[in-house]
PDB file of C-alpha atoms in Angstrom:
ATOM      1  CA  MET A   1     140.306  30.390 213.016  1.00  0.00           C
ATOM      2  CA  GLY A   2     143.474  28.430 212.217  1.00  0.00           C
ATOM      3  CA  LEU A   3     145.599  26.418 214.564  1.00  0.00           C
ATOM      4  CA  ALA A   4     144.575  26.510 218.221  1.00  0.00           C
ATOM      5  CA  LEU A   5     145.361  24.717 221.437  1.00  0.00           C
ATOM      6  CA  ASN A   6     142.474  23.571 223.566  1.00  0.00           C
ATOM      7  CA  ALA A   7     142.035  21.966 226.984  1.00  0.00           C
ATOM      8  CA  LYS A   8     138.969  21.472 229.163  1.00  0.00           C
ATOM      9  CA  MET A   9     138.586  20.472 232.802  1.00  0.00           C
ATOM     10  CA  LYS A  10     135.559  19.806 235.002  1.00  0.00           C
ATOM     11  CA  ILE A  11     135.871  21.310 238.457  1.00  0.00           C
ATOM     12  CA  ASN A  12     133.528  20.670 241.358  1.00  0.00           C
ATOM     13  CA  LYS A  13     133.213  24.296 242.372  1.00  0.00           C
ATOM     14  CA  PRO A  14     130.934  27.184 241.346  1.00  0.00           C
ATOM     15  CA  ALA A  15     132.050  29.305 238.397  1.00  0.00           C
ATOM     16  CA  SER A  16     132.513  32.337 240.670  1.00  0.00           C
ATOM     17  CA  VAL A  17     135.101  30.460 242.736  1.00  0.00           C
ATOM     18  CA  VAL A  18     136.970  29.185 239.682  1.00  0.00           C
ATOM     19  CA  TYR A  19     136.966  32.591 237.984  1.00  0.00           C
ATOM     20  CA  ASP A  20     138.270  34.304 241.117  1.00  0.00           C
ATOM     21  CA  ALA A  21     141.191  31.889 241.318  1.00  0.00           C
ATOM     22  CA  PHE A  22     142.555  33.379 238.068  1.00  0.00           C
ATOM     23  CA  VAL A  23     141.895  37.080 238.552  1.00  0.00           C
ATOM     24  CA  ASN A  24     142.838  37.313 242.240  1.00  0.00           C
ATOM     25  CA  PRO A  25     146.630  37.648 242.721  1.00  0.00           C
ATOM     26  CA  ASP A  26     146.424  35.995 246.136  1.00  0.00           C
ATOM     27  CA  ARG A  27     144.887  32.841 244.699  1.00  0.00           C
ATOM     28  CA  ILE A  28     146.599  32.235 241.347  1.00  0.00           C
ATOM     29  CA  LYS A  29     149.866  31.369 243.119  1.00  0.00           C
ATOM     30  CA  ASN A  30     148.240  28.219 244.458  1.00  0.00           C
ATOM     31  CA  PHE A  31     148.024  26.548 241.056  1.00  0.00           C
ATOM     32  CA  TRP A  32     149.776  28.618 238.339  1.00  0.00           C
ATOM     33  CA  PHE A  33     151.993  31.727 238.428  1.00  0.00           C
ATOM     34  CA  SER A  34     153.842  32.644 241.629  1.00  0.00           C
ATOM     35  CA  LYS A  35     153.324  36.332 240.866  1.00  0.00           C
ATOM     36  CA  SER A  36     150.426  38.262 239.331  1.00  0.00           C
ATOM     37  CA  SER A  37     150.907  42.012 239.689  1.00  0.00           C
ATOM     38  CA  ASP A  38     147.270  43.063 240.060  1.00  0.00           C
ATOM     39  CA  VAL A  39     143.645  41.972 239.797  1.00  0.00           C
ATOM     40  CA  TRP A  40     142.791  40.984 236.229  1.00  0.00           C
ATOM     41  CA  VAL A  41     140.382  43.495 234.653  1.00  0.00           C
ATOM     42  CA  SER A  42     139.764  44.477 231.026  1.00  0.00           C
ATOM     43  CA  GLY A  43     142.473  46.717 229.588  1.00  0.00           C
ATOM     44  CA  ARG A  44     145.037  46.190 232.327  1.00  0.00           C
ATOM     45  CA  ILE A  45     148.628  45.033 231.721  1.00  0.00           C
ATOM     46  CA  ILE A  46     149.557  42.367 234.271  1.00  0.00           C
ATOM     47  CA  THR A  47     153.078  41.156 235.026  1.00  0.00           C
ATOM     48  CA  LEU A  48     153.175  37.432 235.628  1.00  0.00           C
ATOM     49  CA  GLY A  49     156.103  35.588 237.171  1.00  0.00           C
ATOM     50  CA  TYR A  50     156.895  31.919 237.605  1.00  0.00           C
ATOM     51  CA  GLU A  51     159.646  32.031 240.187  1.00  0.00           C
ATOM     52  CA  GLU A  52     160.411  28.303 239.992  1.00  0.00           C
ATOM     53  CA  TYR A  53     160.953  28.476 236.221  1.00  0.00           C
ATOM     54  CA  VAL A  54     162.712  31.894 236.287  1.00  0.00           C
ATOM     55  CA  ALA A  55     160.150  33.490 233.990  1.00  0.00           C
ATOM     56  CA  GLU A  56     158.541  36.930 234.076  1.00  0.00           C
ATOM     57  CA  PHE A  57     156.537  38.679 231.359  1.00  0.00           C
ATOM     58  CA  ASP A  58     153.546  40.918 230.738  1.00  0.00           C
ATOM     59  CA  ILE A  59     150.110  39.956 229.518  1.00  0.00           C
ATOM     60  CA  GLU A  60     147.343  42.240 228.282  1.00  0.00           C
ATOM     61  CA  ILE A  61     143.884  41.583 229.666  1.00  0.00           C
ATOM     62  CA  VAL A  62     141.605  42.109 226.667  1.00  0.00           C
ATOM     63  CA  LEU A  63     138.294  41.233 228.262  1.00  0.00           C
ATOM     64  CA  THR A  64     136.849  40.018 231.538  1.00  0.00           C
ATOM     65  CA  GLU A  65     133.234  38.974 231.975  1.00  0.00           C
ATOM     66  CA  LEU A  66     132.665  38.288 235.660  1.00  0.00           C
ATOM     67  CA  ASP A  67     132.434  34.545 236.380  1.00  0.00           C
ATOM     68  CA  ARG A  68     132.135  33.766 232.635  1.00  0.00           C
ATOM     69  CA  LYS A  69     135.157  34.620 230.499  1.00  0.00           C
ATOM     70  CA  ILE A  70     138.723  36.000 230.474  1.00  0.00           C
ATOM     71  CA  VAL A  71     140.586  36.924 227.271  1.00  0.00           C
ATOM     72  CA  PHE A  72     144.241  37.917 227.380  1.00  0.00           C
ATOM     73  CA  ASN A  73     147.196  38.232 225.006  1.00  0.00           C
ATOM     74  CA  TRP A  74     150.758  37.143 225.563  1.00  0.00           C
ATOM     75  CA  GLY A  75     153.915  37.035 223.440  1.00  0.00           C
ATOM     76  CA  GLN A  76     155.601  39.646 221.285  1.00  0.00           C
ATOM     77  CA  GLY A  77     155.867  40.735 217.646  1.00  0.00           C
ATOM     78  CA  ASN A  78     154.742  37.970 215.269  1.00  0.00           C
ATOM     79  CA  GLU A  79     154.220  35.677 218.230  1.00  0.00           C
ATOM     80  CA  ILE A  80     151.325  37.356 219.997  1.00  0.00           C
ATOM     81  CA  ARG A  81     148.654  34.827 220.857  1.00  0.00           C
ATOM     82  CA  THR A  82     145.203  35.210 222.334  1.00  0.00           C
ATOM     83  CA  ASN A  83     144.087  33.037 225.235  1.00  0.00           C
ATOM     84  CA  THR A  84     140.428  32.644 226.080  1.00  0.00           C
ATOM     85  CA  ILE A  85     139.362  31.026 229.331  1.00  0.00           C
ATOM     86  CA  THR A  86     135.646  30.307 229.647  1.00  0.00           C
ATOM     87  CA  PHE A  87     133.730  29.185 232.713  1.00  0.00           C
ATOM     88  CA  ASP A  88     130.564  27.231 231.918  1.00  0.00           C
ATOM     89  CA  VAL A  89     128.122  26.034 234.552  1.00  0.00           C
ATOM     90  CA  ILE A  90     127.622  22.289 233.998  1.00  0.00           C
ATOM     91  CA  SER A  91     125.321  21.907 236.989  1.00  0.00           C
ATOM     92  CA  GLU A  92     125.011  23.557 240.384  1.00  0.00           C
ATOM     93  CA  GLY A  93     128.485  23.812 241.882  1.00  0.00           C
ATOM     94  CA  MET A  94     130.172  22.200 238.833  1.00  0.00           C
ATOM     95  CA  THR A  95     132.106  24.245 236.285  1.00  0.00           C
ATOM     96  CA  LEU A  96     133.727  23.416 232.964  1.00  0.00           C
ATOM     97  CA  VAL A  97     136.861  25.504 232.454  1.00  0.00           C
ATOM     98  CA  GLU A  98     138.015  25.686 228.837  1.00  0.00           C
ATOM     99  CA  VAL A  99     141.220  27.241 227.543  1.00  0.00           C
ATOM    100  CA  VAL A 100     141.818  28.112 223.864  1.00  0.00           C
ATOM    101  CA  GLU A 101     145.142  29.558 222.689  1.00  0.00           C
ATOM    102  CA  GLU A 102     145.054  30.886 219.135  1.00  0.00           C
ATOM    103  CA  GLY A 103     146.984  33.179 216.806  1.00  0.00           C
ATOM    104  CA  TRP A 104     149.911  30.817 216.248  1.00  0.00           C
ATOM    105  CA  ASN A 105     152.474  31.870 213.658  1.00  0.00           C
ATOM    106  CA  GLU A 106     152.567  28.813 211.415  1.00  0.00           C
ATOM    107  CA  ASP A 107     155.849  29.929 209.808  1.00  0.00           C
ATOM    108  CA  ASN A 108     157.709  29.522 213.094  1.00  0.00           C
ATOM    109  CA  ASN A 109     160.335  26.763 212.726  1.00  0.00           C
ATOM    110  CA  ASP A 110     159.829  25.755 216.331  1.00  0.00           C
ATOM    111  CA  LEU A 111     156.050  25.623 216.028  1.00  0.00           C
ATOM    112  CA  LEU A 112     155.593  21.971 216.984  1.00  0.00           C
ATOM    113  CA  ALA A 113     157.852  22.261 220.038  1.00  0.00           C
ATOM    114  CA  GLU A 114     156.050  25.405 221.167  1.00  0.00           C
ATOM    115  CA  LEU A 115     152.621  23.869 220.661  1.00  0.00           C
ATOM    116  CA  LEU A 116     153.599  20.844 222.734  1.00  0.00           C
ATOM    117  CA  GLN A 117     155.196  23.024 225.419  1.00  0.00           C
ATOM    118  CA  ASN A 118     152.152  25.235 225.777  1.00  0.00           C
ATOM    119  CA  GLN A 119     149.700  22.339 225.679  1.00  0.00           C
ATOM    120  CA  THR A 120     151.776  20.848 228.489  1.00  0.00           C
ATOM    121  CA  GLY A 121     151.428  24.083 230.424  1.00  0.00           C
ATOM    122  CA  TRP A 122     147.656  24.316 229.986  1.00  0.00           C
ATOM    123  CA  VAL A 123     146.966  20.734 231.027  1.00  0.00           C
ATOM    124  CA  TYR A 124     149.318  21.032 233.978  1.00  0.00           C
ATOM    125  CA  MET A 125     147.727  24.298 235.136  1.00  0.00           C
ATOM    126  CA  LEU A 126     144.169  22.943 234.841  1.00  0.00           C
ATOM    127  CA  THR A 127     145.039  19.815 236.825  1.00  0.00           C
ATOM    128  CA  CYS A 128     146.774  21.886 239.519  1.00  0.00           C
ATOM    129  CA  LEU A 129     143.714  24.171 239.582  1.00  0.00           C
ATOM    130  CA  LYS A 130     141.407  21.198 240.158  1.00  0.00           C
ATOM    131  CA  ALA A 131     143.590  19.892 242.991  1.00  0.00           C
ATOM    132  CA  TYR A 132     143.745  23.354 244.589  1.00  0.00           C
ATOM    133  CA  LEU A 133     140.025  24.088 244.437  1.00  0.00           C
ATOM    134  CA  GLU A 134     138.702  20.621 245.222  1.00  0.00           C
ATOM    135  CA  ASN A 135     141.345  19.376 247.656  1.00  0.00           C
ATOM    136  CA  GLY A 136     143.236  22.417 248.899  1.00  0.00           C
ATOM    137  CA  VAL A 137     146.455  21.038 247.403  1.00  0.00           C
ATOM    138  CA  SER A 138     148.741  23.833 246.207  1.00  0.00           C
ATOM    139  CA  THR A 139     152.051  21.956 246.019  1.00  0.00           C
ATOM    140  CA  LEU A 140     151.723  20.341 242.583  1.00  0.00           C
ATOM    141  CA  ARG A 141     152.641  23.415 240.525  1.00  0.00           C
ATOM    142  CA  THR A 142     156.436  23.153 240.753  1.00  0.00           C
ATOM    143  CA  GLY A 143     156.926  19.475 239.970  1.00  0.00           C
ATOM    144  CA  LEU A 144     156.993  19.565 236.193  1.00  0.00           C
ATOM    145  CA  VAL A 145     160.481  19.704 234.719  1.00  0.00           C
ATOM    146  CA  ILE A 146     160.591  21.738 231.516  1.00  0.00           C
TER     147      ILE A 146
ATOM    148  CA  MET B   1     165.350   8.647 217.104  1.00  0.00           C
ATOM    149  CA  GLY B   2     162.824  10.851 215.311  1.00  0.00           C
ATOM    150  CA  LEU B   3     159.799  12.528 216.740  1.00  0.00           C
ATOM    151  CA  ALA B   4     159.082  11.824 220.397  1.00  0.00           C
ATOM    152  CA  LEU B   5     156.878  13.103 223.181  1.00  0.00           C
ATOM    153  CA  ASN B   6     158.485  13.793 226.518  1.00  0.00           C
ATOM    154  CA  ALA B   7     157.291  14.779 229.981  1.00  0.00           C
ATOM    155  CA  LYS B   8     159.055  14.802 233.347  1.00  0.00           C
ATOM    156  CA  MET B   9     157.732  15.189 236.891  1.00  0.00           C
ATOM    157  CA  LYS B  10     159.442  15.375 240.282  1.00  0.00           C
ATOM    158  CA  ILE B  11     157.674  13.352 242.934  1.00  0.00           C
ATOM    159  CA  ASN B  12     158.455  13.435 246.649  1.00  0.00           C
ATOM    160  CA  LYS B  13     158.411   9.675 247.092  1.00  0.00           C
ATOM    161  CA  PRO B  14     161.035   6.914 246.732  1.00  0.00           C
ATOM    162  CA  ALA B  15     161.424   5.329 243.286  1.00  0.00           C
ATOM    163  CA  SER B  16     160.118   1.992 244.601  1.00  0.00           C
ATOM    164  CA  VAL B  17     156.817   3.600 245.577  1.00  0.00           C
ATOM    165  CA  VAL B  18     156.443   5.426 242.266  1.00  0.00           C
ATOM    166  CA  TYR B  19     157.340   2.332 240.213  1.00  0.00           C
ATOM    167  CA  ASP B  20     154.838   0.194 242.126  1.00  0.00           C
ATOM    168  CA  ALA B  21     152.039   2.673 241.393  1.00  0.00           C
ATOM    169  CA  PHE B  22     152.321   1.764 237.688  1.00  0.00           C
ATOM    170  CA  VAL B  23     152.842  -1.993 237.805  1.00  0.00           C
ATOM    171  CA  ASN B  24     150.356  -2.763 240.597  1.00  0.00           C
ATOM    172  CA  PRO B  25     146.768  -3.037 239.273  1.00  0.00           C
ATOM    173  CA  ASP B  26     145.369  -1.980 242.648  1.00  0.00           C
ATOM    174  CA  ARG B  27     147.257   1.318 242.570  1.00  0.00           C
ATOM    175  CA  ILE B  28     147.205   2.528 238.950  1.00  0.00           C
ATOM    176  CA  LYS B  29     143.447   3.206 239.200  1.00  0.00           C
ATOM    177  CA  ASN B  30     144.190   6.051 241.613  1.00  0.00           C
ATOM    178  CA  PHE B  31     145.845   8.222 238.975  1.00  0.00           C
ATOM    179  CA  TRP B  32     145.551   6.699 235.478  1.00  0.00           C
ATOM    180  CA  PHE B  33     143.643   3.703 234.062  1.00  0.00           C
ATOM    181  CA  SER B  34     140.604   2.358 235.912  1.00  0.00           C
ATOM    182  CA  LYS B  35     141.549  -1.188 234.875  1.00  0.00           C
ATOM    183  CA  SER B  36     144.896  -2.953 234.507  1.00  0.00           C
ATOM    184  CA  SER B  37     144.445  -6.688 234.004  1.00  0.00           C
ATOM    185  CA  ASP B  38     147.592  -7.914 235.769  1.00  0.00           C
ATOM    186  CA  VAL B  39     150.897  -6.941 237.335  1.00  0.00           C
ATOM    187  CA  TRP B  40     153.212  -5.422 234.722  1.00  0.00           C
ATOM    188  CA  VAL B  41     156.172  -7.741 234.013  1.00  0.00           C
ATOM    189  CA  SER B  42     158.359  -8.156 230.930  1.00  0.00           C
ATOM    190  CA  GLY B  43     156.653 -10.019 228.091  1.00  0.00           C
ATOM    191  CA  ARG B  44     153.133  -9.838 229.458  1.00  0.00           C
ATOM    192  CA  ILE B  45     150.133  -8.474 227.517  1.00  0.00           C
ATOM    193  CA  ILE B  46     148.072  -6.222 229.779  1.00  0.00           C
ATOM    194  CA  THR B  47     144.536  -5.015 229.077  1.00  0.00           C
ATOM    195  CA  LEU B  48     144.053  -1.426 230.160  1.00  0.00           C
ATOM    196  CA  GLY B  49     140.681   0.254 230.504  1.00  0.00           C
ATOM    197  CA  TYR B  50     139.639   3.839 231.125  1.00  0.00           C
ATOM    198  CA  GLU B  51     136.022   3.400 232.161  1.00  0.00           C
ATOM    199  CA  GLU B  52     135.300   7.135 232.252  1.00  0.00           C
ATOM    200  CA  TYR B  53     136.495   7.601 228.658  1.00  0.00           C
ATOM    201  CA  VAL B  54     135.014   4.276 227.405  1.00  0.00           C
ATOM    202  CA  ALA B  55     138.392   2.987 226.253  1.00  0.00           C
ATOM    203  CA  GLU B  56     139.924  -0.475 226.488  1.00  0.00           C
ATOM    204  CA  PHE B  57     143.001  -1.830 224.707  1.00  0.00           C
ATOM    205  CA  ASP B  58     146.028  -4.064 225.126  1.00  0.00           C
ATOM    206  CA  ILE B  59     149.609  -3.045 225.732  1.00  0.00           C
ATOM    207  CA  GLU B  60     152.721  -5.209 225.506  1.00  0.00           C
ATOM    208  CA  ILE B  61     155.161  -4.911 228.372  1.00  0.00           C
ATOM    209  CA  VAL B  62     158.558  -5.037 226.655  1.00  0.00           C
ATOM    210  CA  LEU B  63     160.788  -4.551 229.670  1.00  0.00           C
ATOM    211  CA  THR B  64     160.581  -3.949 233.397  1.00  0.00           C
ATOM    212  CA  GLU B  65     163.589  -3.113 235.550  1.00  0.00           C
ATOM    213  CA  LEU B  66     162.444  -3.064 239.170  1.00  0.00           C
ATOM    214  CA  ASP B  67     162.173   0.493 240.500  1.00  0.00           C
ATOM    215  CA  ARG B  68     164.053   1.863 237.467  1.00  0.00           C
ATOM    216  CA  LYS B  69     162.337   1.468 234.106  1.00  0.00           C
ATOM    217  CA  ILE B  70     159.227   0.263 232.279  1.00  0.00           C
ATOM    218  CA  VAL B  71     159.009  -0.075 228.493  1.00  0.00           C
ATOM    219  CA  PHE B  72     155.731  -0.930 226.783  1.00  0.00           C
ATOM    220  CA  ASN B  73     154.163  -0.747 223.334  1.00  0.00           C
ATOM    221  CA  TRP B  74     150.686   0.381 222.408  1.00  0.00           C
ATOM    222  CA  GLY B  75     148.796   0.950 219.169  1.00  0.00           C
ATOM    223  CA  GLN B  76     148.347  -1.193 216.085  1.00  0.00           C
ATOM    224  CA  GLY B  77     149.764  -1.668 212.593  1.00  0.00           C
ATOM    225  CA  ASN B  78     151.722   1.383 211.448  1.00  0.00           C
ATOM    226  CA  GLU B  79     150.793   3.161 214.634  1.00  0.00           C
ATOM    227  CA  ILE B  80     152.652   1.097 217.223  1.00  0.00           C
ATOM    228  CA  ARG B  81     154.583   3.363 219.573  1.00  0.00           C
ATOM    229  CA  THR B  82     157.005   2.604 222.355  1.00  0.00           C
ATOM    230  CA  ASN B  83     156.639   4.239 225.750  1.00  0.00           C
ATOM    231  CA  THR B  84     159.537   4.341 228.183  1.00  0.00           C
ATOM    232  CA  ILE B  85     158.967   5.372 231.790  1.00  0.00           C
ATOM    233  CA  THR B  86     162.127   5.884 233.829  1.00  0.00           C
ATOM    234  CA  PHE B  87     162.438   6.429 237.564  1.00  0.00           C
ATOM    235  CA  ASP B  88     165.547   8.372 238.572  1.00  0.00           C
ATOM    236  CA  VAL B  89     166.537   9.020 242.173  1.00  0.00           C
ATOM    237  CA  ILE B  90     167.079  12.789 242.511  1.00  0.00           C
ATOM    238  CA  SER B  91     167.777  12.603 246.235  1.00  0.00           C
ATOM    239  CA  GLU B  92     166.631  10.404 249.096  1.00  0.00           C
ATOM    240  CA  GLY B  93     162.868  10.060 248.835  1.00  0.00           C
ATOM    241  CA  MET B  94     162.643  12.197 245.676  1.00  0.00           C
ATOM    242  CA  THR B  95     162.126  10.659 242.222  1.00  0.00           C
ATOM    243  CA  LEU B  96     162.118  12.078 238.712  1.00  0.00           C
ATOM    244  CA  VAL B  97     159.618  10.215 236.533  1.00  0.00           C
ATOM    245  CA  GLU B  98     160.199  10.660 232.816  1.00  0.00           C
ATOM    246  CA  VAL B  99     157.978   9.459 229.988  1.00  0.00           C
ATOM    247  CA  VAL B 100     159.098   9.219 226.350  1.00  0.00           C
ATOM    248  CA  GLU B 101     156.700   8.104 223.594  1.00  0.00           C
ATOM    249  CA  GLU B 102     158.403   7.365 220.288  1.00  0.00           C
ATOM    250  CA  GLY B 103     157.812   5.571 217.007  1.00  0.00           C
ATOM    251  CA  TRP B 104     155.356   8.095 215.599  1.00  0.00           C
ATOM    252  CA  ASN B 105     154.244   7.573 211.996  1.00  0.00           C
ATOM    253  CA  GLU B 106     155.066  10.945 210.480  1.00  0.00           C
ATOM    254  CA  ASP B 107     152.876  10.235 207.430  1.00  0.00           C
ATOM    255  CA  ASN B 108     149.731  10.189 209.549  1.00  0.00           C
ATOM    256  CA  ASN B 109     147.449  13.074 208.500  1.00  0.00           C
ATOM    257  CA  ASP B 110     146.244  13.441 212.069  1.00  0.00           C
ATOM    258  CA  LEU B 111     149.774  13.492 213.506  1.00  0.00           C
ATOM    259  CA  LEU B 112     149.611  16.918 215.143  1.00  0.00           C
ATOM    260  CA  ALA B 113     146.245  16.241 216.769  1.00  0.00           C
ATOM    261  CA  GLU B 114     147.471  12.875 218.061  1.00  0.00           C
ATOM    262  CA  LEU B 115     150.717  14.336 219.405  1.00  0.00           C
ATOM    263  CA  LEU B 116     148.793  17.026 221.284  1.00  0.00           C
ATOM    264  CA  GLN B 117     146.257  14.508 222.566  1.00  0.00           C
ATOM    265  CA  ASN B 118     148.896  12.140 223.886  1.00  0.00           C
ATOM    266  CA  GLN B 119     151.030  14.924 225.359  1.00  0.00           C
ATOM    267  CA  THR B 120     147.861  16.026 227.145  1.00  0.00           C
ATOM    268  CA  GLY B 121     147.439  12.511 228.488  1.00  0.00           C
ATOM    269  CA  TRP B 122     151.009  12.214 229.741  1.00  0.00           C
ATOM    270  CA  VAL B 123     151.034  15.548 231.554  1.00  0.00           C
ATOM    271  CA  TYR B 124     147.623  14.866 233.052  1.00  0.00           C
ATOM    272  CA  MET B 125     148.657  11.400 234.244  1.00  0.00           C
ATOM    273  CA  LEU B 126     151.923  12.646 235.792  1.00  0.00           C
ATOM    274  CA  THR B 127     150.142  15.448 237.667  1.00  0.00           C
ATOM    275  CA  CYS B 128     147.473  13.045 238.926  1.00  0.00           C
ATOM    276  CA  LEU B 129     150.273  10.651 239.974  1.00  0.00           C
ATOM    277  CA  LYS B 130     151.978  13.398 241.986  1.00  0.00           C
ATOM    278  CA  ALA B 131     148.705  14.318 243.730  1.00  0.00           C
ATOM    279  CA  TYR B 132     147.979  10.656 244.503  1.00  0.00           C
ATOM    280  CA  LEU B 133     151.406   9.797 245.905  1.00  0.00           C
ATOM    281  CA  GLU B 134     152.114  13.048 247.753  1.00  0.00           C
ATOM    282  CA  ASN B 135     148.617  13.997 248.913  1.00  0.00           C
ATOM    283  CA  GLY B 136     146.493  10.860 248.697  1.00  0.00           C
ATOM    284  CA  VAL B 137     144.214  12.575 246.167  1.00  0.00           C
ATOM    285  CA  SER B 138     142.816  10.097 243.634  1.00  0.00           C
ATOM    286  CA  THR B 139     139.851  12.104 242.303  1.00  0.00           C
ATOM    287  CA  LEU B 140     141.617  14.239 239.687  1.00  0.00           C
ATOM    288  CA  ARG B 141     141.812  11.575 236.977  1.00  0.00           C
ATOM    289  CA  THR B 142     138.327  11.947 235.520  1.00  0.00           C
ATOM    290  CA  GLY B 143     138.085  15.736 235.194  1.00  0.00           C
ATOM    291  CA  LEU B 144     139.724  16.254 231.835  1.00  0.00           C
ATOM    292  CA  VAL B 145     137.258  16.477 228.960  1.00  0.00           C
ATOM    293  CA  ILE B 146     138.639  14.973 225.743  1.00  0.00           C
TER     294      ILE B 146
END
């Protein structure tokens, strides 16, 4: 499958709660994007914004399996990548969230910098997600300087 | 200076408080290593342990400037890298913590995987540090699956 980024986090909440935090525009702002234009469902184009980092762009939701999996694409042209977020039940009330980002253009001169930047983003988001769901802390998501 | 990893986090605490969280063995366990064998001072060898990831190794503290900077080496042989943690006062009670890891052996076949792994570690640690110092949350540090 070629080059891929990967990050995994255990979260002490049921998969349904973790899944909803991504697809529900009222909840994602507590740990990741400040704006998500609609509920995430298969086939929908969603505009995401990160006010604090002056970023706004569209993603395409390729697939949603309730409480189990989200697949979406971001980027443009030769730089479209596919992100898969899976929600696995480790035990009752404990979920493993895994992110895989694949489809990297290996001819990109800035590949290493972009890999490191996006890995940074995934790990940061997953840690903010854990703090939000387990501790109700939603103030971590603007501290990283990029 | 060659290849380097870099991560920066704003933390709403004075530099003295953030600095102490690293050098004080009773505090580092709240956001990073479960074991730190002694107070970090220039010239000292410190044994660090991460019980949850079954890891234990020594680092060499190269330099400490109170409330401003920590430099330490880790690794062995051709794989010794230098880590510099700086504490900059952004405004009263607000600190920018920056980590730089340099000295990477660019001939290492596993270089990309190791860069991504260590970048993951730095971002995770800095986010856990922010949650610990700002919110008193010390339970994030064992959720990442590596």
